[in-house]
Amino acid sequence: MGRSRYPWLGLLLAAAGTGYFLCWFSAAWGSQSSEPERPAACTRPLAAALQRHSRFQQLFNLSSPVLLWGGLLTPGLWADLSQLRGPYGWRRVSLQAIASTLRLLNGSEGAELWAASKRPPCVRCAVVANGGILKGSRQGRHIDAHDYVFRVNGAVIRGFEKDVGTKTSFYCFTVNTMKNSLNNYWDQGFRSVPKGRDVRYLFIPASIRDYVMLRSAILGVPVPEGRDKGDVPQAYFGPGAAAGKFKLLHPNFIHYLIERFLNSSRINRGAKDIYIPSTGALVLLTALHTCDEVSAYGFITENYREFSNHYFDKKKEPLKFYANHDLHLEATLWKDLHQAGIMQLYQR
């Protein structure tokens, strides 16, 4: 969320024995009941998990601001990020371009993923990637039972409801990954990003394109410049989308995630200029810093060779290992987080 996950966090310091507290429950994977059961309260505190695993206790900083909004744009932030090249940096980007976008995200809705007044006692989140492990999984009702559902990039739903559910709370993307998904997965059924009254759009700012598209989406005007000049954001996000539907991941938060969790050794082998985490990795770690419980679906597992690249592939395709990602690193991280009891990773 914004500056701090919980206003009552300080009250738990002494009792939890650590600076942060997060609740958890055990999901009933593969339950055969007509409706998935939901425990009344969180039963697995992250504090206890972190105490058992010093590595993650040192890595997690749950007070790090997750979203960027107008109130956080200070001369100091500009000075820091303007020294960092893209992606996720502002070098060679004008202050006016950044400020004109953040000025439109200057209310409480821009600072929080969800309103405090609507926050359940235990926020349960599902993060749904597009891995082929979900085909035939029949996890749709379990996914939809969560309070919030995050989806990324080519989130095909129609025809796969039993496997991936129908609920979308946050659609997460960069402009580049959104448009590539619409181009590459059109024939597989990704004809539109998720839309609806309750859908929010989480921009991952990888370049100036994301700030320009976000500004145009809030204002309801065509994109005035750059690679997307002439694009009509309403075609992607629906007409009359209010500013509160749009969120922007904080570049400093992304840098923190890369440094602490996703610092690939590939950077030291000449890939520094092209390495970025996958969209799914950034979103899953975002959920782990904002939700009380996180379940991950469609992410890479050790037996990935048994499944197609995507659940919506018309024929089995091998998982693609792109040069700019380190999926092996991500797979190891998901396994470690699952074994530590910090999240639940769907596996078959």
mmCIF file of C-alpha atoms in Angstrom:
data_model
loop_
_atom_site.group_PDB
_atom_site.id
_atom_site.type_symbol
_atom_site.label_atom_id
_atom_site.label_comp_id
_atom_site.label_asym_id
_atom_site.label_seq_id
_atom_site.Cartn_x
_atom_site.Cartn_y
_atom_site.Cartn_z
ATOM 1 C CA MET A 1 0.000 0.000 0.000
ATOM 2 C CA GLY A 2 1.266 3.502 0.676
ATOM 3 C CA ARG A 3 3.713 4.560 3.339
ATOM 4 C CA SER A 4 2.955 1.765 5.770
ATOM 5 C CA ARG A 5 0.960 -1.420 5.461
ATOM 6 C CA TYR A 6 -0.884 -1.127 8.748
ATOM 7 C CA PRO A 7 -1.580 1.871 10.984
ATOM 8 C CA TRP A 8 -1.578 -0.442 14.013
ATOM 9 C CA LEU A 9 1.775 -2.003 13.175
ATOM 10 C CA GLY A 10 3.575 -0.376 16.085
ATOM 11 C CA LEU A 11 1.189 -1.957 18.586
ATOM 12 C CA LEU A 12 2.407 -5.397 17.560
ATOM 13 C CA LEU A 13 6.126 -4.792 17.955
ATOM 14 C CA ALA A 14 6.471 -6.086 21.484
ATOM 15 C CA ALA A 15 4.060 -8.974 21.091
ATOM 16 C CA ALA A 16 5.434 -10.214 17.779
ATOM 17 C CA GLY A 17 9.084 -9.920 18.731
ATOM 18 C CA THR A 18 9.841 -8.353 15.348
ATOM 19 C CA GLY A 19 9.165 -5.138 13.497
ATOM 20 C CA TYR A 20 6.453 -6.550 11.326
ATOM 21 C CA PHE A 21 3.455 -8.838 11.562
ATOM 22 C CA LEU A 22 1.584 -10.678 8.854
ATOM 23 C CA CYS A 23 -1.145 -13.267 9.151
ATOM 24 C CA TRP A 24 -1.454 -16.453 7.200
ATOM 25 C CA PHE A 25 -3.637 -19.506 6.772
ATOM 26 C CA SER A 26 -3.210 -22.899 5.125
ATOM 27 C CA ALA A 27 -5.100 -23.129 1.833
ATOM 28 C CA ALA A 28 -6.965 -26.379 1.157
ATOM 29 C CA TRP A 29 -5.331 -27.204 -2.189
ATOM 30 C CA GLY A 30 -7.358 -29.679 -4.211
ATOM 31 C CA SER A 31 -10.423 -29.639 -1.944
ATOM 32 C CA GLN A 32 -13.359 -31.459 -3.478
ATOM 33 C CA SER A 33 -16.111 -29.515 -1.681
ATOM 34 C CA SER A 34 -18.494 -27.392 -3.730
ATOM 35 C CA GLU A 35 -17.256 -24.232 -2.041
ATOM 36 C CA PRO A 36 -13.675 -23.747 -0.778
ATOM 37 C CA GLU A 37 -13.555 -23.259 2.960
ATOM 38 C CA ARG A 38 -12.252 -19.964 4.349
ATOM 39 C CA PRO A 39 -10.811 -19.916 7.864
ATOM 40 C CA ALA A 40 -12.297 -17.238 10.105
ATOM 41 C CA ALA A 41 -8.913 -15.733 10.933
ATOM 42 C CA CYS A 42 -5.294 -15.793 9.825
ATOM 43 C CA THR A 43 -3.428 -18.578 11.560
ATOM 44 C CA ARG A 44 0.151 -18.295 10.299
ATOM 45 C CA PRO A 45 1.887 -15.078 11.373
ATOM 46 C CA LEU A 46 4.734 -14.038 9.101
ATOM 47 C CA ALA A 47 6.570 -12.843 12.203
ATOM 48 C CA ALA A 48 6.910 -16.451 13.334
ATOM 49 C CA ALA A 49 7.973 -17.567 9.867
ATOM 50 C CA LEU A 50 10.611 -14.841 9.722
ATOM 51 C CA GLN A 51 11.920 -15.767 13.155
ATOM 52 C CA ARG A 52 12.429 -19.310 11.915
ATOM 53 C CA HIS A 53 14.172 -18.131 8.748
ATOM 54 C CA SER A 54 16.791 -15.475 9.366
ATOM 55 C CA ARG A 55 17.390 -15.073 5.630
ATOM 56 C CA PHE A 56 13.877 -13.766 4.982
ATOM 57 C CA GLN A 57 13.820 -11.812 8.230
ATOM 58 C CA GLN A 58 16.748 -9.833 6.839
ATOM 59 C CA LEU A 59 15.288 -9.496 3.345
ATOM 60 C CA PHE A 60 11.757 -8.291 4.077
ATOM 61 C CA ASN A 61 11.139 -4.600 4.743
ATOM 62 C CA LEU A 62 7.372 -4.395 4.988
ATOM 63 C CA SER A 63 7.373 -0.639 5.646
ATOM 64 C CA SER A 64 8.835 0.175 2.223
ATOM 65 C CA PRO A 65 6.331 2.293 0.203
ATOM 66 C CA VAL A 66 4.851 0.093 -2.504
ATOM 67 C CA LEU A 67 2.999 2.680 -4.595
ATOM 68 C CA LEU A 68 4.167 6.007 -5.972
ATOM 69 C CA TRP A 69 1.751 8.931 -5.858
ATOM 70 C CA GLY A 70 1.945 12.707 -5.952
ATOM 71 C CA GLY A 71 2.558 13.133 -2.241
ATOM 72 C CA LEU A 72 5.837 11.191 -2.464
ATOM 73 C CA LEU A 73 7.410 13.266 -5.242
ATOM 74 C CA THR A 74 10.076 15.272 -3.406
ATOM 75 C CA PRO A 75 13.318 16.904 -4.561
ATOM 76 C CA GLY A 76 15.166 14.066 -2.843
ATOM 77 C CA LEU A 77 13.246 11.365 -4.708
ATOM 78 C CA TRP A 78 13.807 13.164 -7.988
ATOM 79 C CA ALA A 79 17.520 13.528 -7.256
ATOM 80 C CA ASP A 80 17.844 9.818 -6.501
ATOM 81 C CA LEU A 81 15.811 8.376 -9.363
ATOM 82 C CA SER A 82 17.093 10.829 -11.977
ATOM 83 C CA GLN A 83 20.525 9.272 -11.443
ATOM 84 C CA LEU A 84 19.238 5.792 -12.290
ATOM 85 C CA ARG A 85 18.827 4.634 -15.855
ATOM 86 C CA GLY A 86 15.794 2.767 -17.044
ATOM 87 C CA PRO A 87 14.026 0.550 -16.510
ATOM 88 C CA TYR A 88 12.687 1.819 -13.204
ATOM 89 C CA GLY A 89 14.878 4.943 -13.227
ATOM 90 C CA TRP A 90 14.308 8.515 -14.371
ATOM 91 C CA ARG A 91 17.588 9.321 -16.086
ATOM 92 C CA ARG A 92 16.917 11.300 -19.294
ATOM 93 C CA VAL A 93 13.259 11.730 -18.279
ATOM 94 C CA SER A 94 11.992 15.239 -17.631
ATOM 95 C CA LEU A 95 10.710 16.238 -14.205
ATOM 96 C CA GLN A 96 7.665 17.766 -15.886
ATOM 97 C CA ALA A 97 6.743 14.415 -17.466
ATOM 98 C CA ILE A 98 6.875 12.658 -14.102
ATOM 99 C CA ALA A 99 5.237 15.440 -12.101
ATOM 100 C CA SER A 100 2.354 15.890 -14.545
ATOM 101 C CA THR A 101 1.428 12.229 -14.086
ATOM 102 C CA LEU A 102 1.899 12.023 -10.328
ATOM 103 C CA ARG A 103 -0.135 15.206 -9.870
ATOM 104 C CA LEU A 104 -3.136 13.163 -11.025
ATOM 105 C CA LEU A 105 -2.429 10.507 -8.375
ATOM 106 C CA ASN A 106 -2.571 12.894 -5.455
ATOM 107 C CA GLY A 107 -5.373 11.397 -3.397
ATOM 108 C CA SER A 108 -5.545 8.556 -0.896
ATOM 109 C CA GLU A 109 -6.668 6.151 -3.637
ATOM 110 C CA GLY A 110 -3.330 6.601 -5.376
ATOM 111 C CA ALA A 111 -1.443 5.822 -2.187
ATOM 112 C CA GLU A 112 -3.221 2.554 -1.324
ATOM 113 C CA LEU A 113 -4.036 -0.638 -3.155
ATOM 114 C CA TRP A 114 -7.377 -0.790 -1.358
ATOM 115 C CA ALA A 115 -9.225 1.593 0.911
ATOM 116 C CA ALA A 116 -8.689 1.047 4.636
ATOM 117 C CA SER A 117 -12.472 1.111 5.126
ATOM 118 C CA LYS A 118 -12.814 -1.911 2.833
ATOM 119 C CA ARG A 119 -9.923 -3.884 4.275
ATOM 120 C CA PRO A 120 -10.960 -7.330 5.561
ATOM 121 C CA PRO A 121 -9.557 -8.459 8.930
ATOM 122 C CA CYS A 122 -7.297 -10.830 7.029
ATOM 123 C CA VAL A 123 -6.511 -9.877 3.433
ATOM 124 C CA ARG A 124 -6.199 -13.014 1.336
ATOM 125 C CA CYS A 125 -4.690 -12.575 -2.119
ATOM 126 C CA ALA A 126 -4.217 -14.825 -5.126
ATOM 127 C CA VAL A 127 -1.588 -13.959 -7.707
ATOM 128 C CA VAL A 128 -2.297 -15.696 -11.009
ATOM 129 C CA ALA A 129 0.457 -16.045 -13.584
ATOM 130 C CA ASN A 130 -0.051 -17.708 -16.951
ATOM 131 C CA GLY A 131 1.910 -20.947 -16.591
ATOM 132 C CA GLY A 132 0.704 -24.139 -18.228
ATOM 133 C CA ILE A 133 0.494 -25.841 -14.828
ATOM 134 C CA LEU A 134 -2.976 -24.281 -14.509
ATOM 135 C CA LYS A 135 -4.452 -26.095 -17.505
ATOM 136 C CA GLY A 136 -6.796 -28.716 -16.119
ATOM 137 C CA SER A 137 -6.047 -27.643 -12.540
ATOM 138 C CA ARG A 138 -9.669 -26.769 -11.660
ATOM 139 C CA GLN A 139 -8.400 -24.116 -9.261
ATOM 140 C CA GLY A 140 -10.803 -21.416 -10.436
ATOM 141 C CA ARG A 141 -13.126 -21.488 -7.425
ATOM 142 C CA HIS A 142 -10.176 -21.455 -5.017
ATOM 143 C CA ILE A 143 -8.711 -18.438 -6.802
ATOM 144 C CA ASP A 144 -12.017 -16.569 -6.775
ATOM 145 C CA ALA A 145 -12.460 -17.249 -3.040
ATOM 146 C CA HIS A 146 -9.624 -14.833 -2.237
ATOM 147 C CA ASP A 147 -10.370 -11.234 -1.297
ATOM 148 C CA TYR A 148 -8.184 -9.891 -4.098
ATOM 149 C CA VAL A 149 -6.938 -11.509 -7.297
ATOM 150 C CA PHE A 150 -3.914 -10.187 -9.185
ATOM 151 C CA ARG A 151 -3.442 -11.088 -12.860
ATOM 152 C CA VAL A 152 -0.637 -10.210 -15.274
ATOM 153 C CA ASN A 153 -0.027 -9.677 -18.975
ATOM 154 C CA GLY A 154 -1.923 -12.180 -21.180
ATOM 155 C CA ALA A 155 -4.580 -13.059 -18.615
ATOM 156 C CA VAL A 156 -6.939 -15.162 -20.730
ATOM 157 C CA ILE A 157 -10.062 -16.010 -18.748
ATOM 158 C CA ARG A 158 -12.849 -16.958 -21.155
ATOM 159 C CA GLY A 159 -12.871 -20.694 -21.673
ATOM 160 C CA PHE A 160 -10.568 -21.330 -18.707
ATOM 161 C CA GLU A 161 -12.827 -20.239 -15.858
ATOM 162 C CA LYS A 162 -12.690 -23.604 -14.075
ATOM 163 C CA ASP A 163 -8.899 -23.472 -14.031
ATOM 164 C CA VAL A 164 -8.128 -19.779 -13.434
ATOM 165 C CA GLY A 165 -11.345 -18.282 -12.073
ATOM 166 C CA THR A 166 -13.165 -15.175 -13.211
ATOM 167 C CA LYS A 167 -12.346 -12.587 -10.544
ATOM 168 C CA THR A 168 -9.845 -9.810 -11.228
ATOM 169 C CA SER A 169 -9.027 -7.152 -8.668
ATOM 170 C CA PHE A 170 -5.742 -5.918 -10.164
ATOM 171 C CA TYR A 171 -4.473 -6.250 -13.704
ATOM 172 C CA CYS A 172 -0.719 -5.640 -13.597
ATOM 173 C CA PHE A 173 1.534 -4.764 -16.529
ATOM 174 C CA THR A 174 3.933 -2.450 -18.267
ATOM 175 C CA VAL A 175 2.605 -0.809 -21.405
ATOM 176 C CA ASN A 176 5.092 -2.905 -23.350
ATOM 177 C CA THR A 177 3.990 -6.241 -21.831
ATOM 178 C CA MET A 178 0.304 -5.343 -22.167
ATOM 179 C CA LYS A 179 0.586 -4.487 -25.842
ATOM 180 C CA ASN A 180 2.852 -7.452 -26.586
ATOM 181 C CA SER A 181 0.332 -9.745 -24.900
ATOM 182 C CA LEU A 182 -2.531 -8.333 -26.954
ATOM 183 C CA ASN A 183 -0.497 -8.865 -30.117
ATOM 184 C CA ASN A 184 1.003 -12.259 -29.307
ATOM 185 C CA TYR A 185 -1.957 -13.959 -27.598
ATOM 186 C CA TRP A 186 -4.842 -12.594 -29.638
ATOM 187 C CA ASP A 187 -5.402 -15.942 -31.335
ATOM 188 C CA GLN A 188 -5.338 -17.703 -27.943
ATOM 189 C CA GLY A 189 -8.162 -15.493 -26.677
ATOM 190 C CA PHE A 190 -6.519 -12.446 -25.103
ATOM 191 C CA ARG A 191 -8.556 -9.811 -26.913
ATOM 192 C CA SER A 192 -8.834 -7.303 -24.062
ATOM 193 C CA VAL A 193 -7.378 -6.593 -20.660
ATOM 194 C CA PRO A 194 -9.762 -7.400 -17.787
ATOM 195 C CA LYS A 195 -12.440 -4.755 -17.322
ATOM 196 C CA GLY A 196 -15.116 -4.158 -14.722
ATOM 197 C CA ARG A 197 -16.256 -1.898 -11.924
ATOM 198 C CA ASP A 198 -13.998 -3.552 -9.358
ATOM 199 C CA VAL A 199 -10.904 -3.936 -11.555
ATOM 200 C CA ARG A 200 -7.893 -1.741 -10.776
ATOM 201 C CA TYR A 201 -4.882 -1.257 -13.049
ATOM 202 C CA LEU A 202 -1.380 -1.483 -11.611
ATOM 203 C CA PHE A 203 1.197 0.164 -13.872
ATOM 204 C CA ILE A 204 4.781 -1.062 -13.542
ATOM 205 C CA PRO A 205 6.876 1.935 -14.637
ATOM 206 C CA ALA A 206 9.558 0.456 -16.881
ATOM 207 C CA SER A 207 9.834 3.485 -19.182
ATOM 208 C CA ILE A 208 8.378 6.899 -19.945
ATOM 209 C CA ARG A 209 5.677 5.094 -21.939
ATOM 210 C CA ASP A 210 4.033 3.974 -18.710
ATOM 211 C CA TYR A 211 3.848 7.487 -17.250
ATOM 212 C CA VAL A 212 2.498 8.950 -20.496
ATOM 213 C CA MET A 213 -0.126 6.221 -20.920
ATOM 214 C CA LEU A 214 -1.145 6.505 -17.268
ATOM 215 C CA ARG A 215 -1.578 10.277 -17.529
ATOM 216 C CA SER A 216 -3.667 9.941 -20.686
ATOM 217 C CA ALA A 217 -5.787 7.184 -19.134
ATOM 218 C CA ILE A 218 -6.666 9.322 -16.124
ATOM 219 C CA LEU A 219 -7.394 12.377 -18.254
ATOM 220 C CA GLY A 220 -9.366 10.347 -20.791
ATOM 221 C CA VAL A 221 -7.432 11.722 -23.774
ATOM 222 C CA PRO A 222 -5.358 10.131 -26.559
ATOM 223 C CA VAL A 223 -1.668 9.613 -25.882
ATOM 224 C CA PRO A 224 -0.033 12.838 -27.103
ATOM 225 C CA GLU A 225 3.537 11.674 -27.743
ATOM 226 C CA GLY A 226 6.057 8.869 -27.899
ATOM 227 C CA ARG A 227 5.776 5.322 -29.220
ATOM 228 C CA ASP A 228 2.101 5.104 -28.274
ATOM 229 C CA LYS A 229 1.086 8.448 -29.775
ATOM 230 C CA GLY A 230 -2.558 8.407 -30.820
ATOM 231 C CA ASP A 231 -3.500 5.448 -28.642
ATOM 232 C CA VAL A 232 -6.850 5.822 -26.890
ATOM 233 C CA PRO A 233 -6.469 4.444 -23.339
ATOM 234 C CA GLN A 234 -10.236 3.967 -23.034
ATOM 235 C CA ALA A 235 -9.891 1.164 -25.575
ATOM 236 C CA TYR A 236 -7.771 -0.702 -23.054
ATOM 237 C CA PHE A 237 -9.282 0.284 -19.712
ATOM 238 C CA GLY A 238 -12.845 1.191 -20.573
ATOM 239 C CA PRO A 239 -14.568 4.581 -20.879
ATOM 240 C CA GLY A 240 -14.773 6.990 -17.992
ATOM 241 C CA ALA A 241 -12.203 5.220 -15.817
ATOM 242 C CA ALA A 242 -11.637 7.366 -12.723
ATOM 243 C CA ALA A 243 -8.197 8.162 -11.344
ATOM 244 C CA GLY A 244 -8.837 5.796 -8.434
ATOM 245 C CA LYS A 245 -8.756 2.799 -10.771
ATOM 246 C CA PHE A 246 -5.082 3.374 -11.534
ATOM 247 C CA LYS A 247 -2.079 2.555 -9.362
ATOM 248 C CA LEU A 248 1.634 3.013 -9.979
ATOM 249 C CA LEU A 249 4.309 0.761 -8.512
ATOM 250 C CA HIS A 250 7.054 2.775 -6.805
ATOM 251 C CA PRO A 251 10.386 2.604 -8.705
ATOM 252 C CA ASN A 252 12.280 2.513 -5.411
ATOM 253 C CA PHE A 253 10.176 -0.455 -4.335
ATOM 254 C CA ILE A 254 11.108 -2.258 -7.558
ATOM 255 C CA HIS A 255 14.798 -1.525 -6.972
ATOM 256 C CA TYR A 256 14.432 -2.856 -3.424
ATOM 257 C CA LEU A 257 12.841 -6.070 -4.729
ATOM 258 C CA ILE A 258 15.622 -6.569 -7.250
ATOM 259 C CA GLU A 259 18.378 -5.895 -4.743
ATOM 260 C CA ARG A 260 16.929 -8.046 -1.950
ATOM 261 C CA PHE A 261 15.102 -10.872 -3.743
ATOM 262 C CA LEU A 262 15.856 -10.904 -7.479
ATOM 263 C CA ASN A 263 19.519 -9.972 -7.733
ATOM 264 C CA SER A 264 20.505 -12.330 -10.512
ATOM 265 C CA SER A 265 24.094 -13.448 -10.976
ATOM 266 C CA ARG A 266 23.460 -12.991 -14.694
ATOM 267 C CA ILE A 267 24.050 -9.276 -14.107
ATOM 268 C CA ASN A 268 27.683 -10.117 -13.516
ATOM 269 C CA ARG A 269 27.922 -12.028 -16.773
ATOM 270 C CA GLY A 270 27.256 -9.198 -19.187
ATOM 271 C CA ALA A 271 23.471 -9.060 -18.934
ATOM 272 C CA LYS A 272 23.302 -5.939 -16.785
ATOM 273 C CA ASP A 273 21.762 -3.822 -19.518
ATOM 274 C CA ILE A 274 18.919 -6.211 -20.331
ATOM 275 C CA TYR A 275 18.114 -8.070 -17.106
ATOM 276 C CA ILE A 276 14.716 -7.386 -15.536
ATOM 277 C CA PRO A 277 12.514 -9.573 -13.329
ATOM 278 C CA SER A 278 9.420 -11.060 -14.891
ATOM 279 C CA THR A 279 6.166 -9.156 -14.457
ATOM 280 C CA GLY A 280 4.798 -12.032 -12.415
ATOM 281 C CA ALA A 281 7.753 -11.911 -10.029
ATOM 282 C CA LEU A 282 7.292 -8.213 -9.312
ATOM 283 C CA VAL A 283 3.557 -8.645 -8.755
ATOM 284 C CA LEU A 284 3.911 -11.686 -6.495
ATOM 285 C CA LEU A 285 6.436 -9.860 -4.311
ATOM 286 C CA THR A 286 4.150 -6.823 -4.290
ATOM 287 C CA ALA A 287 1.360 -9.000 -2.921
ATOM 288 C CA LEU A 288 3.705 -10.435 -0.299
ATOM 289 C CA HIS A 289 4.336 -6.886 0.931
ATOM 290 C CA THR A 290 0.682 -5.838 1.052
ATOM 291 C CA CYS A 291 -1.536 -8.862 1.745
ATOM 292 C CA ASP A 292 -1.902 -10.961 4.890
ATOM 293 C CA GLU A 293 -1.926 -14.209 2.953
ATOM 294 C CA VAL A 294 -0.664 -14.915 -0.544
ATOM 295 C CA SER A 295 -1.323 -17.909 -2.776
ATOM 296 C CA ALA A 296 0.581 -18.123 -6.070
ATOM 297 C CA TYR A 297 -0.873 -19.897 -9.098
ATOM 298 C CA GLY A 298 0.659 -20.504 -12.513
ATOM 299 C CA PHE A 299 4.246 -19.810 -11.468
ATOM 300 C CA ILE A 300 7.262 -21.872 -12.459
ATOM 301 C CA THR A 301 7.854 -25.020 -10.407
ATOM 302 C CA GLU A 302 10.544 -27.698 -10.457
ATOM 303 C CA ASN A 303 8.539 -29.928 -12.802
ATOM 304 C CA TYR A 304 7.848 -27.165 -15.344
ATOM 305 C CA ARG A 305 8.828 -29.466 -18.228
ATOM 306 C CA GLU A 306 5.614 -31.429 -17.687
ATOM 307 C CA PHE A 307 3.487 -28.424 -18.638
ATOM 308 C CA SER A 308 3.079 -26.092 -21.561
ATOM 309 C CA ASN A 309 4.435 -22.550 -21.556
ATOM 310 C CA HIS A 310 0.932 -21.094 -20.972
ATOM 311 C CA TYR A 311 -2.339 -22.627 -19.825
ATOM 312 C CA PHE A 312 -4.032 -21.178 -22.900
ATOM 313 C CA ASP A 313 -1.616 -22.657 -25.464
ATOM 314 C CA LYS A 314 -3.490 -24.574 -28.152
ATOM 315 C CA LYS A 315 -0.714 -27.166 -28.242
ATOM 316 C CA LYS A 316 2.045 -27.933 -25.778
ATOM 317 C CA GLU A 317 4.907 -25.474 -26.021
ATOM 318 C CA PRO A 318 8.102 -25.599 -23.943
ATOM 319 C CA LEU A 319 8.680 -22.884 -21.371
ATOM 320 C CA LYS A 320 10.660 -20.053 -22.936
ATOM 321 C CA PHE A 321 13.684 -18.797 -21.028
ATOM 322 C CA TYR A 322 14.213 -15.257 -22.288
ATOM 323 C CA ALA A 323 17.645 -13.676 -21.936
ATOM 324 C CA ASN A 324 16.292 -10.695 -19.983
ATOM 325 C CA HIS A 325 14.742 -12.823 -17.188
ATOM 326 C CA ASP A 326 16.171 -15.320 -14.719
ATOM 327 C CA LEU A 327 13.320 -17.785 -14.270
ATOM 328 C CA HIS A 328 15.568 -20.285 -12.525
ATOM 329 C CA LEU A 329 16.277 -17.710 -9.827
ATOM 330 C CA GLU A 330 12.568 -16.961 -9.515
ATOM 331 C CA ALA A 331 11.666 -20.656 -9.298
ATOM 332 C CA THR A 332 14.127 -21.149 -6.455
ATOM 333 C CA LEU A 333 12.731 -18.110 -4.622
ATOM 334 C CA TRP A 334 9.129 -19.335 -4.908
ATOM 335 C CA LYS A 335 10.120 -22.762 -3.628
ATOM 336 C CA ASP A 336 12.005 -21.254 -0.674
ATOM 337 C CA LEU A 337 9.141 -18.909 0.242
ATOM 338 C CA HIS A 338 6.679 -21.788 0.062
ATOM 339 C CA GLN A 339 8.814 -24.041 2.232
ATOM 340 C CA ALA A 340 9.272 -21.213 4.731
ATOM 341 C CA GLY A 341 5.487 -20.909 5.114
ATOM 342 C CA ILE A 342 5.491 -17.325 3.841
ATOM 343 C CA MET A 343 3.271 -18.088 0.848
ATOM 344 C CA GLN A 344 1.477 -21.023 -0.765
ATOM 345 C CA LEU A 345 2.734 -22.069 -4.200
ATOM 346 C CA TYR A 346 0.343 -24.131 -6.295
ATOM 347 C CA GLN A 347 2.115 -27.292 -7.432
ATOM 348 C CA ARG A 348 1.139 -30.536 -9.168
#
